[in-house]
Coordinates of C-alpha atoms in Angstrom, one line a residue:
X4 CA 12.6 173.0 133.9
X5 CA 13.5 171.6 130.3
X6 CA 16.7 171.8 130.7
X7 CA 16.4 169.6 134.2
X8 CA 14.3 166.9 132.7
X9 CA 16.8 166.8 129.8
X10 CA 20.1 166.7 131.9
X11 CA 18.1 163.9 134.0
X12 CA 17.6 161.9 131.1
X13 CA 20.7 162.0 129.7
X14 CA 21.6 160.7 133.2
X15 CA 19.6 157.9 132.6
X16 CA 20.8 157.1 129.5
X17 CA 24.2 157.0 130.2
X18 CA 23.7 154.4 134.0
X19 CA 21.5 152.1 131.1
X20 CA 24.6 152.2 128.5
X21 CA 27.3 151.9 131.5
X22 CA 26.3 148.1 131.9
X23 CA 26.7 147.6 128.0
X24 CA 29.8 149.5 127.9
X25 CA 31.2 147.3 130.2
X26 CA 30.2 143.7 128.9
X27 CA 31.6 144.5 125.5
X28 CA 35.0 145.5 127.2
X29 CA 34.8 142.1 129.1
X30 CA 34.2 140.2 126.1
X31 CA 37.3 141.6 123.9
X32 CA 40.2 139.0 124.2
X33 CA 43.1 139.3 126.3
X34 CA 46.3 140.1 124.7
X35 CA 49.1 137.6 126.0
X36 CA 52.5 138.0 124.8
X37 CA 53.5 135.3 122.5
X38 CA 55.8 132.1 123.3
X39 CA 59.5 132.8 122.1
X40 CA 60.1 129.9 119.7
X41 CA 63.4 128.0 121.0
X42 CA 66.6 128.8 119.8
X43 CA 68.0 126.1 116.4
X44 CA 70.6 123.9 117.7
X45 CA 74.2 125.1 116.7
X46 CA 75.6 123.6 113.3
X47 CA 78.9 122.6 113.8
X48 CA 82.0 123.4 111.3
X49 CA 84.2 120.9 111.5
X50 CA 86.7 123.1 109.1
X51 CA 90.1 124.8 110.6
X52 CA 93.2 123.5 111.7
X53 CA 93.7 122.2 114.9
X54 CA 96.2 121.0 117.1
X55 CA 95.5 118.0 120.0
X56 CA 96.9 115.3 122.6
X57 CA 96.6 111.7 122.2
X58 CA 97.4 108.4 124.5
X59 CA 96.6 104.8 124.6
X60 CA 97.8 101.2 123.8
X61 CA 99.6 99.3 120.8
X62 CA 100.9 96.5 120.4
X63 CA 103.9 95.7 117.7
X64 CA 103.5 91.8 116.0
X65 CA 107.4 90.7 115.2
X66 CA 108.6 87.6 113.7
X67 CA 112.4 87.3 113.2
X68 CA 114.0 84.7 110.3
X69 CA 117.5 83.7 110.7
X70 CA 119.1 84.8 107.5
X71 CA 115.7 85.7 106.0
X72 CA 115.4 82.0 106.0
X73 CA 115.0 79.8 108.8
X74 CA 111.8 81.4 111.6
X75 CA 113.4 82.1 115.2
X76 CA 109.6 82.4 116.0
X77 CA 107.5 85.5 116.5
X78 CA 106.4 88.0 119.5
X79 CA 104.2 90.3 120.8
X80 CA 105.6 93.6 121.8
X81 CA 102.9 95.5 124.1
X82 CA 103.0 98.9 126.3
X83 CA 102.1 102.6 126.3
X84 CA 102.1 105.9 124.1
X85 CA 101.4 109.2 123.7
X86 CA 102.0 111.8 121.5
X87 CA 100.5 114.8 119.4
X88 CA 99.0 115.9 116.3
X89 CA 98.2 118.6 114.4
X90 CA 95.8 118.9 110.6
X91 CA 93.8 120.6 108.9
X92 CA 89.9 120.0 107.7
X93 CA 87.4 121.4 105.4
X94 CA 83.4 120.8 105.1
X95 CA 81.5 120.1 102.3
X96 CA 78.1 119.8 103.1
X97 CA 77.9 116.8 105.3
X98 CA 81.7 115.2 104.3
X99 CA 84.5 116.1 106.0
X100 CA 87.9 115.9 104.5
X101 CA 91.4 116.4 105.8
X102 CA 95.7 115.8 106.3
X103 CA 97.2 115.4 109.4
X104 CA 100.7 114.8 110.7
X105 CA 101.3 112.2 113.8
X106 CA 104.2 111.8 116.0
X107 CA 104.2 109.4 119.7
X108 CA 106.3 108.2 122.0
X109 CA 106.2 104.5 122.4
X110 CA 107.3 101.9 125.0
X111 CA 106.5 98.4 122.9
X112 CA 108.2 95.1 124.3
X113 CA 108.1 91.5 124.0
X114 CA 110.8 88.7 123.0
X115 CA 110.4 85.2 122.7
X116 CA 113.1 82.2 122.7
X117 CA 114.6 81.5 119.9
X118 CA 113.7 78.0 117.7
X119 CA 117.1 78.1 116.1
X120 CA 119.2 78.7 118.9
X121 CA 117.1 77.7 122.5
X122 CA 119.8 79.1 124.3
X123 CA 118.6 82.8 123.2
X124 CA 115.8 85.3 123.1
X125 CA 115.7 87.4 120.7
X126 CA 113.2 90.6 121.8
X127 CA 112.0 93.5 119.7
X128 CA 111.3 97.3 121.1
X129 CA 109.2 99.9 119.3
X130 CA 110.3 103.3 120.6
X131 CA 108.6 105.4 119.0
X132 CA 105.8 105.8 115.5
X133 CA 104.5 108.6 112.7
X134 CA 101.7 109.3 111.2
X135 CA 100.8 111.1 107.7
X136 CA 97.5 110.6 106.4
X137 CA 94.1 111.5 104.9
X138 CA 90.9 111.7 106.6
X139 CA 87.8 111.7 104.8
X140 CA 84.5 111.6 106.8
X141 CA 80.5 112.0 107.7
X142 CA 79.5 114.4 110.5
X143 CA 76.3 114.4 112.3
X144 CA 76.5 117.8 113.3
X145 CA 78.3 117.4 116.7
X146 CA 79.8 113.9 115.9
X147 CA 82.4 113.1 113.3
X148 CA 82.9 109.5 112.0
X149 CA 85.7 109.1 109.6
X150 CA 88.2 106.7 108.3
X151 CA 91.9 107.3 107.5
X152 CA 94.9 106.3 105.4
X153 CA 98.5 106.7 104.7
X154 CA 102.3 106.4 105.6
X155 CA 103.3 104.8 108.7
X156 CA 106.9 105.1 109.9
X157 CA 108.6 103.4 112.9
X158 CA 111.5 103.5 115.2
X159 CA 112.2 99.7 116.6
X160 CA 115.4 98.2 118.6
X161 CA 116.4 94.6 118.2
X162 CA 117.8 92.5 120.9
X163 CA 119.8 88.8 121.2
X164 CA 119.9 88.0 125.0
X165 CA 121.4 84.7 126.6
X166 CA 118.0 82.6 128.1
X167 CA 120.5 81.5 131.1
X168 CA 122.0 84.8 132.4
X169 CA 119.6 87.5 130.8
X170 CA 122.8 88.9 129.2
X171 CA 122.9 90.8 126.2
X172 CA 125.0 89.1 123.0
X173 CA 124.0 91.4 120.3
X174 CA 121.9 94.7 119.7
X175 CA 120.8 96.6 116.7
X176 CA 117.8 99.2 115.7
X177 CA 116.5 100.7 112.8
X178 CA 113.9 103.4 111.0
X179 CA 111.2 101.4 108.4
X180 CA 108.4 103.1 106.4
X181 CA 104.8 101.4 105.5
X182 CA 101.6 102.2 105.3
X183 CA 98.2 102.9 107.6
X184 CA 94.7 102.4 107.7
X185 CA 92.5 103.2 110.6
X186 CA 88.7 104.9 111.8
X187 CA 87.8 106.5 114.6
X188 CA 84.9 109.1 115.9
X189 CA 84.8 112.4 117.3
X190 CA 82.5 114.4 119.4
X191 CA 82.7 118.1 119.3
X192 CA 81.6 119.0 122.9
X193 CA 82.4 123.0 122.9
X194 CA 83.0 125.3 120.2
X195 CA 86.7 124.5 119.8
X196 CA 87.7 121.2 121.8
X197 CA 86.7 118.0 120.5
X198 CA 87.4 114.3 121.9
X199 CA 87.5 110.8 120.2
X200 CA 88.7 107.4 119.9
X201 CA 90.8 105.9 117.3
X202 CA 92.3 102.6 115.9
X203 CA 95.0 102.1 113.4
X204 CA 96.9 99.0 111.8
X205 CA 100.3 99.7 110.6
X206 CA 101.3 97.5 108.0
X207 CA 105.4 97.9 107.8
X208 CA 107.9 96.5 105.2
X209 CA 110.4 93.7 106.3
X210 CA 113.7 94.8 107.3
X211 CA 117.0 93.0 107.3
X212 CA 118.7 93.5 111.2
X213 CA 122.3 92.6 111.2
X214 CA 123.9 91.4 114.4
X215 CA 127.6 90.6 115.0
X216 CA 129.1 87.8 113.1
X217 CA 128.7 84.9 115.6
X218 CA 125.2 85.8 115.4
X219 CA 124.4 86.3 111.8
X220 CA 121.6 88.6 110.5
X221 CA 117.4 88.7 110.4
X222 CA 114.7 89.4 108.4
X223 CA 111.6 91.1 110.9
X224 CA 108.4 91.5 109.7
X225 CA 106.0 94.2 111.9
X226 CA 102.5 94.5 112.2
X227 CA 101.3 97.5 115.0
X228 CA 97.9 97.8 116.0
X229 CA 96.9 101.1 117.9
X230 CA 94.4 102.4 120.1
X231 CA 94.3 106.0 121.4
X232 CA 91.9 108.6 122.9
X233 CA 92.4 112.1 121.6
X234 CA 91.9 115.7 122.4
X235 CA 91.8 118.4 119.7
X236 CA 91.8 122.2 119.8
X237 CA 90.2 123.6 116.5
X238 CA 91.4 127.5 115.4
X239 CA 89.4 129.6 113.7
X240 CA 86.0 130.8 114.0
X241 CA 84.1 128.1 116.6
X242 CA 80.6 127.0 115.3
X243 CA 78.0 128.1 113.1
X244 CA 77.9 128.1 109.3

């Protein structure tokens, strides 16, 4: 009999603590897994060498003197170009720094008649341009603004047509050296390809053009102002710091 009445009380006891039991689990706190913080944005590395396309518009500013004397008037000389180039940068903290080579194509014309002799045009053609300059820069992460400066070297062809019959009378061309200053910005859109805009002014040394003797010689002075859309390819290991 004792050991009845105490089996039926510990019976008891544990239906009245069951209850209990059972709030205090339903009041401990629910364990959720925790929010994965989002990933930090890329830093970019603008260092490396890289290689790229470029293409646009220029226009070449010409004004001829007769015997680097008398002005035969001047001409704008307008078209296409395209080309390549290839450099090298390195990063320091937020300034970039670099050299880079330049070479294009260029298809340049324009003439105007002549104030000396109406009866002719004279006409300049810029063939072709280099590039050899400095970079230095900012970058804002993804975006590169910079500014430029160097040597400038073009390849130009002189003309003396007749205003009546189109006719050539007298034809000469030459290579002349200056110097360059331009800007431009660039957006680094995946690891290694980047894509900007620049513009350049190519200041260029007078050059004396001599034509046959009937015709006598000229000094030409050239300005060139440029501006081309690029595409790089950067080596090397892609982002991150």
């Amino acid at each position: 009999m004792k050991k009845i009445l105490i089996l039926t009380a510990s019976i008891g006891a544990l239906g009245a603590a069951a209850p209990s039991f059972g709030t205090d689990l339903a009041g401990q706190p629910a364990k959720v897994k925790a929010v994965p913080l989002p990933a930090a944005a890329p830093i970019i590395d603008w260092s490396g060498y890289y290689i790229g396309v470029n293409g646009g518009w220029g226009t070449s500013r010409n004004c001829w003197d007769f015997n680097g004397v008398t002005p035969e008037g001047c001409h704008n000389s307008t078209g296409g170009t395209i080309g390549g180039q290839i450099g090298y940068r390195w990063q320091l903290f937020n300034m970039v720094y670099g050299i880079e080579g330049q070479g294009n194509w260029a298809d340049f014309n324009g003439s105007n008649v002549s104030t000396v002799f109406p009866a002719d045009t004279v006409g300049t053609t810029t063939d072709a341009f280099g590039l050899l300059t400095g970079h230095i820069g900012y970058a804002f992460n993804a975006v590169l603004l910079y500014g430029k400066g160097g040597a400038a070297v073009t390849s130009n062809i002189y003309h003396v047509n007749s205003v009546a019959t189109g006719a050539e009378i007298g034809k000469n061309d030459d290579v002349r050296w200056g110097g360059v200053l331009g800007a431009g910005a660039e957006v680094s859109f995946t690891p290694n390809w980047s894509a900007g805009v620049e513009y350049n002014h190519l200041f260029m040394q007078r050059s004396n053009i001599s034509f046959p003797a009937a015709l006598g010689a000229d000094r030409v002075h050239q300005d060139v102002d440029l501006i081309t859309a690029r595409l790089n390819y950067k080596f090397g290991s892609p982002f991150a710091k």
